[in-house]
Amino acid sequence: MDDLDERALRRLSDDGQRLTEGRRRVLQALVDAGAPVTIPDILGLQPGLAQSSVYRNLAVLERAGLVSRIAMGDDHAHYELAEDITDHHHHHLVCEACGKVSDVTLPDSTERALDRALDEAASVEGFALSRHRLDLIGRCRDCVSV
Amino acid sequence: MDDLDERALRRLSDDGQRLTEGRRRVLQALVDAGAPVTIPDILGLQPGLAQSSVYRNLAVLERAGLVSRIAMGDDHAHYELAEDITDHHHHHLVCEACGKVSDVTLPDSTERALDRALDEAASVEGFALSRHRLDLIGRCRDCVSV
DNA sequence: ATTTATGCAAATCGTTTGCAAACCT
DNA sequence: AGGTTTGCAAACGATTTGCATAAAT
């Protein structure tokens, strides 16, 4: 986590931003959660933070490339540490019953084949591909039985 | 489009719902658009519709399996005819500059390989997969040059 | 006749913002 | 001191909802 602090500091100062206590605590909440979480989750994990500051700091952290925002349909957005920081490319399992989001990894061979296909499809459309998002939607282990 | 009307009617009545003028016009807007559109787009394509009725009717049409809602991050959600109706499995190109969303198809072989990999990954996690969502994010043809 | 859909305006709720006080360097 | 961040409360905006009227069966 000191490693993360160091990287966070560098990323933020590259972006002309400071690593404040509030920002450190937001990052810590994301580390502790170990999965994409909502703002209420973050406030629960690090009590005492002001909601508006968490929103503002997540925006700062996202601009600095430290955090990714995952837009789910209706309710709260989810946030997690950016892949850039975790060095862990992954996709998301989204439970349509309880709304929980968790990470999932695909075999490297699948990722490579997928990347190739996406590059090809994008170039045919004259589209400059910068990233992709793959969500698996269904029922999580806790909700299948219900 | 009469074909669509017929299918819409069946789907809706299976769901205990009527095919009203307002619902027909929402569907027509989606047909005319030919790409995922927002509520303001729909109101522009079919002037005179009441915004709240469009919201309500899209919800009804979605429950009946005729329409898919695509949740983008911040602004308006996008809506399109359901794959079930169009028989056209596809993914989305999302322009991060202008917000436009359009459809894109991948080779069958890629889709099959992807499906297999997703089924496997989901089952490892005890996750009951019902569908997936794949978005290609970048800059559309009109925005690459800008 | 009875149920369902519509349109308007008001309410909801996640998120953003204005502003004064606290903080950092 | 000079600029930034914070916390509170108010504002915003997409979507939802209450209610009286119109439409459909």
Coordinates of C-alpha atoms (C1' of nucleotides) in Angstrom, one line a residue:
Chain A
M1 CA 0.0 0.0 0.0
D2 CA 3.0 2.2 0.4
D3 CA 3.8 1.2 -3.1
L4 CA 0.3 2.5 -4.1
D5 CA 0.9 5.7 -2.2
E6 CA 4.1 6.3 -4.1
R7 CA 2.5 5.7 -7.4
A8 CA -0.5 7.8 -6.4
L9 CA 1.7 10.6 -5.4
R10 CA 3.6 10.6 -8.7
R11 CA 0.4 10.4 -10.8
L12 CA -1.2 13.2 -8.9
S13 CA 1.7 15.5 -9.0
D14 CA 2.1 14.9 -12.7
D15 CA -1.4 16.2 -12.9
G16 CA -0.7 19.2 -10.7
Q17 CA -2.7 17.7 -7.8
R18 CA -1.9 16.9 -4.2
L19 CA -2.2 13.6 -2.4
T20 CA -4.3 14.7 0.6
E21 CA -5.6 12.7 3.5
G22 CA -9.0 12.5 2.0
R23 CA -7.7 11.2 -1.3
R24 CA -5.5 8.6 0.5
R25 CA -8.5 7.4 2.4
V26 CA -10.6 7.1 -0.8
L27 CA -7.8 5.0 -2.3
Q28 CA -7.6 2.9 0.8
A29 CA -11.3 2.2 0.7
L30 CA -10.9 0.9 -2.9
V31 CA -8.0 -1.3 -1.8
D32 CA -9.9 -2.6 1.1
A33 CA -13.0 -3.3 -0.9
G34 CA -11.1 -5.3 -3.5
A35 CA -14.0 -4.9 -5.9
P36 CA -15.8 -2.1 -7.6
V37 CA -17.8 -0.1 -5.0
T38 CA -20.3 2.7 -4.8
I39 CA -19.9 6.1 -3.0
P40 CA -22.1 4.8 -0.1
D41 CA -19.8 1.8 0.1
I42 CA -16.8 4.1 0.3
L43 CA -18.4 6.3 3.0
G44 CA -19.1 3.1 5.0
L45 CA -15.5 1.9 4.6
Q46 CA -14.0 5.2 5.6
P47 CA -16.5 6.9 7.9
G48 CA -16.3 10.6 8.4
L49 CA -15.6 11.5 4.8
A50 CA -17.8 14.1 3.3
Q51 CA -19.8 12.8 0.4
S52 CA -19.1 15.8 -1.8
S53 CA -15.4 15.6 -1.2
V54 CA -15.5 11.9 -2.1
Y55 CA -17.2 12.7 -5.4
R56 CA -14.7 15.5 -6.1
N57 CA -11.7 13.3 -5.1
L58 CA -12.8 10.4 -7.2
A59 CA -13.0 12.8 -10.2
V60 CA -9.4 14.0 -9.4
L61 CA -8.2 10.4 -9.0
E62 CA -9.9 9.4 -12.2
R63 CA -8.3 12.2 -14.2
A64 CA -4.9 11.2 -12.7
G65 CA -5.5 7.7 -14.0
L66 CA -5.7 6.1 -10.6
V67 CA -9.3 5.2 -10.5
S68 CA -11.9 3.9 -13.0
R69 CA -15.5 4.8 -12.9
I70 CA -17.9 2.1 -13.9
A71 CA -21.2 3.4 -15.1
M72 CA -24.0 1.0 -14.1
G73 CA -27.5 1.7 -15.3
D74 CA -29.6 3.4 -12.7
D75 CA -28.3 3.7 -9.2
H76 CA -24.8 4.7 -8.0
A77 CA -21.8 4.4 -10.2
H78 CA -19.0 2.0 -9.1
Y79 CA -15.4 2.9 -8.7
E80 CA -12.2 0.8 -8.6
L81 CA -8.5 1.1 -8.9
A82 CA -7.5 1.7 -12.5
E83 CA -6.0 -1.3 -14.4
D84 CA -3.1 0.9 -15.0
I85 CA -2.2 0.8 -11.4
T86 CA -3.2 -2.8 -10.5
D87 CA -1.6 -4.3 -13.7
H88 CA -4.6 -6.6 -13.8
H89 CA -6.7 -6.5 -16.9
H90 CA -10.2 -7.8 -16.2
H91 CA -13.9 -7.5 -16.9
H92 CA -17.0 -7.3 -14.7
L93 CA -19.6 -9.7 -13.3
V94 CA -22.7 -7.7 -12.7
C95 CA -25.4 -9.3 -10.6
E96 CA -28.8 -8.2 -11.9
A97 CA -30.4 -9.3 -8.6
C98 CA -28.4 -7.6 -5.9
G99 CA -26.4 -5.1 -8.1
K100 CA -23.0 -6.4 -6.8
V101 CA -20.1 -6.0 -9.2
S102 CA -17.0 -8.1 -9.1
D103 CA -13.9 -8.7 -11.3
V104 CA -13.3 -11.6 -13.6
T105 CA -10.4 -12.5 -15.8
L106 CA -10.4 -14.2 -19.2
P107 CA -7.7 -16.5 -20.6
D108 CA -4.9 -14.5 -22.3
S109 CA -5.6 -16.3 -25.6
T110 CA -9.2 -15.1 -25.5
E111 CA -8.2 -11.5 -24.7
R112 CA -5.7 -11.5 -27.6
A113 CA -8.2 -12.9 -30.0
L114 CA -10.8 -10.4 -28.8
D115 CA -8.5 -7.5 -29.1
R116 CA -7.6 -8.5 -32.6
A117 CA -11.3 -8.8 -33.6
L118 CA -12.1 -5.5 -32.0
D119 CA -9.3 -3.6 -33.7
E120 CA -10.4 -5.0 -37.0
A121 CA -14.1 -4.2 -36.4
A122 CA -13.2 -0.6 -35.2
S123 CA -10.9 0.1 -38.2
V124 CA -13.6 -1.0 -40.7
E125 CA -15.9 1.7 -39.1
G126 CA -13.2 4.3 -39.1
F127 CA -13.4 4.3 -35.3
A128 CA -10.3 5.0 -33.2
L129 CA -10.6 2.5 -30.5
S130 CA -9.1 3.5 -27.1
R131 CA -10.5 0.8 -24.8
H132 CA -13.3 -1.6 -24.4
R133 CA -15.7 -2.7 -21.7
L134 CA -17.0 -6.2 -21.3
D135 CA -19.6 -6.9 -18.6
L136 CA -21.1 -10.3 -17.8
I137 CA -24.6 -9.9 -16.6
G138 CA -26.5 -12.5 -14.6
R139 CA -26.9 -13.7 -11.1
C140 CA -24.0 -13.9 -8.6
R141 CA -23.3 -17.0 -6.4
D142 CA -25.3 -15.5 -3.6
C143 CA -28.3 -14.8 -5.8
V144 CA -28.6 -17.9 -8.0
S145 CA -30.3 -19.8 -5.3
V146 CA -32.8 -17.1 -4.4
Chain B
M1 CA -42.5 -2.4 -40.3
D2 CA -45.9 -4.1 -40.4
D3 CA -43.9 -7.1 -39.4
L4 CA -42.6 -5.3 -36.4
D5 CA -46.1 -4.1 -35.5
E6 CA -47.3 -7.7 -35.5
R7 CA -44.4 -8.9 -33.4
A8 CA -44.8 -5.9 -31.1
L9 CA -48.5 -6.6 -30.7
R10 CA -47.8 -10.3 -29.8
R11 CA -45.1 -9.5 -27.3
L12 CA -47.1 -6.8 -25.6
S13 CA -50.3 -8.8 -25.3
D14 CA -48.3 -11.7 -24.0
D15 CA -47.3 -9.3 -21.3
G16 CA -50.8 -8.0 -20.8
Q17 CA -50.1 -4.7 -22.4
R18 CA -51.6 -2.8 -25.3
L19 CA -50.0 -1.5 -28.5
T20 CA -51.1 2.1 -28.3
E21 CA -50.4 4.9 -30.7
G22 CA -47.7 6.3 -28.4
R23 CA -45.9 3.0 -28.2
R24 CA -46.1 2.5 -32.0
R25 CA -44.5 5.9 -32.4
V26 CA -41.7 5.2 -30.0
L27 CA -41.0 2.0 -31.9
Q28 CA -41.1 3.9 -35.2
A29 CA -38.6 6.4 -33.9
L30 CA -36.2 3.5 -33.0
V31 CA -36.7 2.0 -36.5
D32 CA -36.1 5.4 -38.1
A33 CA -33.0 6.1 -36.0
G34 CA -31.4 2.8 -36.9
A35 CA -29.0 3.3 -34.0
P36 CA -29.3 3.6 -30.2
V37 CA -30.9 7.0 -29.4
T38 CA -31.7 9.0 -26.3
I39 CA -35.1 10.3 -25.2
P40 CA -34.5 13.7 -26.6
D41 CA -33.7 12.1 -29.9
I42 CA -36.9 10.2 -29.8
L43 CA -38.9 13.3 -29.0
G44 CA -37.2 15.0 -32.0
L45 CA -38.0 12.1 -34.3
Q46 CA -41.7 11.9 -33.2
P47 CA -42.6 15.5 -32.2
G48 CA -45.6 15.9 -29.8
L49 CA -44.9 12.9 -27.6
A50 CA -45.0 13.6 -23.9
Q51 CA -41.6 13.0 -22.3
S52 CA -43.0 11.2 -19.4
S53 CA -45.1 8.9 -21.6
V54 CA -42.0 8.1 -23.6
Y55 CA -40.2 7.1 -20.4
R56 CA -43.1 5.0 -19.4
N57 CA -43.6 3.4 -22.7
L58 CA -39.9 2.5 -23.1
A59 CA -40.1 0.8 -19.8
V60 CA -43.2 -1.2 -21.0
L61 CA -41.5 -2.0 -24.3
E62 CA -38.4 -3.1 -22.5
R63 CA -40.3 -5.4 -20.2
A64 CA -42.0 -6.9 -23.2
G65 CA -38.6 -7.6 -24.7
L66 CA -39.0 -5.2 -27.6
V67 CA -36.5 -2.6 -26.6
S68 CA -33.1 -2.6 -24.9
R69 CA -31.9 0.1 -22.7
I70 CA -28.2 1.0 -22.9
A71 CA -26.9 2.7 -19.9
M72 CA -24.2 5.1 -20.7
G73 CA -22.3 6.9 -17.9
D74 CA -23.7 10.3 -17.2
D75 CA -26.2 11.8 -19.6
H76 CA -29.2 10.2 -21.1
A77 CA -29.6 6.5 -21.5
H78 CA -29.8 5.1 -25.1
Y79 CA -32.5 2.8 -26.4
E80 CA -32.7 0.5 -29.4
L81 CA -34.8 -2.3 -30.7
A82 CA -34.0 -5.5 -28.8
E83 CA -31.8 -8.1 -30.5
D84 CA -34.6 -10.5 -30.0
I85 CA -36.7 -8.6 -32.5
T86 CA -34.0 -7.5 -35.0
D87 CA -32.3 -11.0 -35.0
H88 CA -29.1 -9.1 -35.2
H89 CA -26.6 -9.7 -32.4
H90 CA -24.2 -6.8 -32.1
H91 CA -22.1 -4.6 -29.8
H92 CA -21.7 -0.9 -29.5
L93 CA -19.3 1.8 -30.6
V94 CA -19.4 4.6 -28.1
C95 CA -17.7 7.9 -29.1
E96 CA -16.2 9.5 -26.1
A97 CA -16.1 12.9 -27.9
C98 CA -19.6 13.3 -29.1
G99 CA -21.4 10.6 -27.2
K100 CA -22.9 9.0 -30.3
V101 CA -23.5 5.2 -30.1
S102 CA -23.7 2.9 -33.0
D103 CA -23.8 -0.8 -33.7
V104 CA -21.0 -3.0 -34.7
T105 CA -20.9 -6.8 -35.5
L106 CA -18.0 -9.2 -34.8
P107 CA -17.2 -12.3 -36.9
D108 CA -19.3 -15.3 -35.9
S109 CA -16.2 -17.2 -35.0
T110 CA -15.1 -14.5 -32.5
E111 CA -18.6 -14.4 -31.0
R112 CA -18.6 -18.2 -30.5
A113 CA -15.1 -18.2 -29.0
L114 CA -16.1 -15.3 -26.7
D115 CA -19.3 -17.0 -25.6
R116 CA -17.4 -20.1 -24.7
A117 CA -14.8 -18.2 -22.7
L118 CA -17.5 -16.2 -20.9
D119 CA -19.5 -19.3 -20.0
E120 CA -16.4 -20.9 -18.6
A121 CA -15.3 -17.8 -16.6
A122 CA -18.8 -17.4 -15.2
S123 CA -19.2 -21.0 -14.2
V124 CA -15.9 -20.9 -12.3
E125 CA -17.3 -18.0 -10.3
G126 CA -20.6 -19.7 -9.7
F127 CA -22.2 -17.0 -11.7
A128 CA -25.4 -17.7 -13.8
L129 CA -24.7 -15.8 -17.0
S130 CA -27.7 -14.4 -18.7
R131 CA -26.1 -12.0 -21.2
H132 CA -23.1 -9.9 -21.8
R133 CA -22.4 -6.4 -22.9
L134 CA -19.4 -5.3 -25.0
D135 CA -18.7 -1.7 -25.7
L136 CA -15.9 -0.3 -27.9
I137 CA -15.0 3.1 -26.6
G138 CA -13.0 5.6 -28.6
R139 CA -13.6 8.3 -31.3
C140 CA -16.1 7.9 -34.1
R141 CA -15.3 8.7 -37.7
D142 CA -16.6 12.3 -37.3
C143 CA -14.5 13.0 -34.2
V144 CA -11.2 11.4 -35.0
S145 CA -10.1 14.3 -37.2
V146 CA -11.2 16.9 -34.6
Chain C
dA1 C1' -68.4 0.6 -17.3
dT2 C1' -64.1 -0.5 -16.1
dT3 C1' -59.6 -0.7 -16.7
dT4 C1' -55.4 1.3 -18.8
dA5 C1' -52.7 5.2 -21.0
dT6 C1' -51.7 10.0 -21.3
dG7 C1' -49.9 14.6 -20.2
dC8 C1' -48.8 17.9 -17.0
dA9 C1' -46.5 19.3 -13.0
dA10 C1' -44.3 18.1 -8.9
dA11 C1' -41.2 14.9 -6.5
dT12 C1' -37.0 11.9 -6.3
dC13 C1' -32.3 11.0 -6.0
dG14 C1' -27.5 10.6 -7.7
dT15 C1' -24.3 14.0 -8.6
dT16 C1' -22.4 18.8 -9.0
dT17 C1' -21.5 23.3 -7.4
dG18 C1' -21.1 27.9 -4.5
dC19 C1' -19.0 29.6 -0.8
dA20 C1' -16.7 30.3 3.6
dA21 C1' -13.5 28.1 6.7
dA22 C1' -9.5 25.0 7.2
dC23 C1' -5.2 23.4 5.1
dC24 C1' -0.8 23.2 2.9
dT25 C1' 3.7 25.1 1.4
Chain D
dA1 C1' 0.3 35.3 2.3
dG2 C1' -1.5 32.6 -2.0
dG3 C1' -3.5 29.0 -3.8
dT4 C1' -6.0 24.4 -2.8
dT5 C1' -9.1 21.4 -0.4
dT6 C1' -12.9 20.6 2.6
dG7 C1' -17.7 20.4 4.3
dC8 C1' -22.1 22.0 4.3
dA9 C1' -26.2 23.3 2.0
dA10 C1' -28.2 24.5 -2.2
dA11 C1' -28.6 23.6 -7.2
dC12 C1' -28.9 20.5 -11.2
dG13 C1' -30.8 17.3 -14.3
dA14 C1' -32.3 12.7 -15.8
dT15 C1' -35.9 9.9 -14.5
dT16 C1' -40.1 8.8 -11.9
dT17 C1' -44.6 9.5 -10.0
dG18 C1' -49.4 11.6 -8.5
dC19 C1' -53.4 12.8 -10.3
dA20 C1' -57.1 14.1 -13.3
dT21 C1' -58.5 13.4 -18.1
dA22 C1' -58.8 10.7 -22.4
dA23 C1' -58.7 6.4 -24.6
dA24 C1' -59.4 1.5 -25.2
dT25 C1' -61.8 -2.8 -24.6

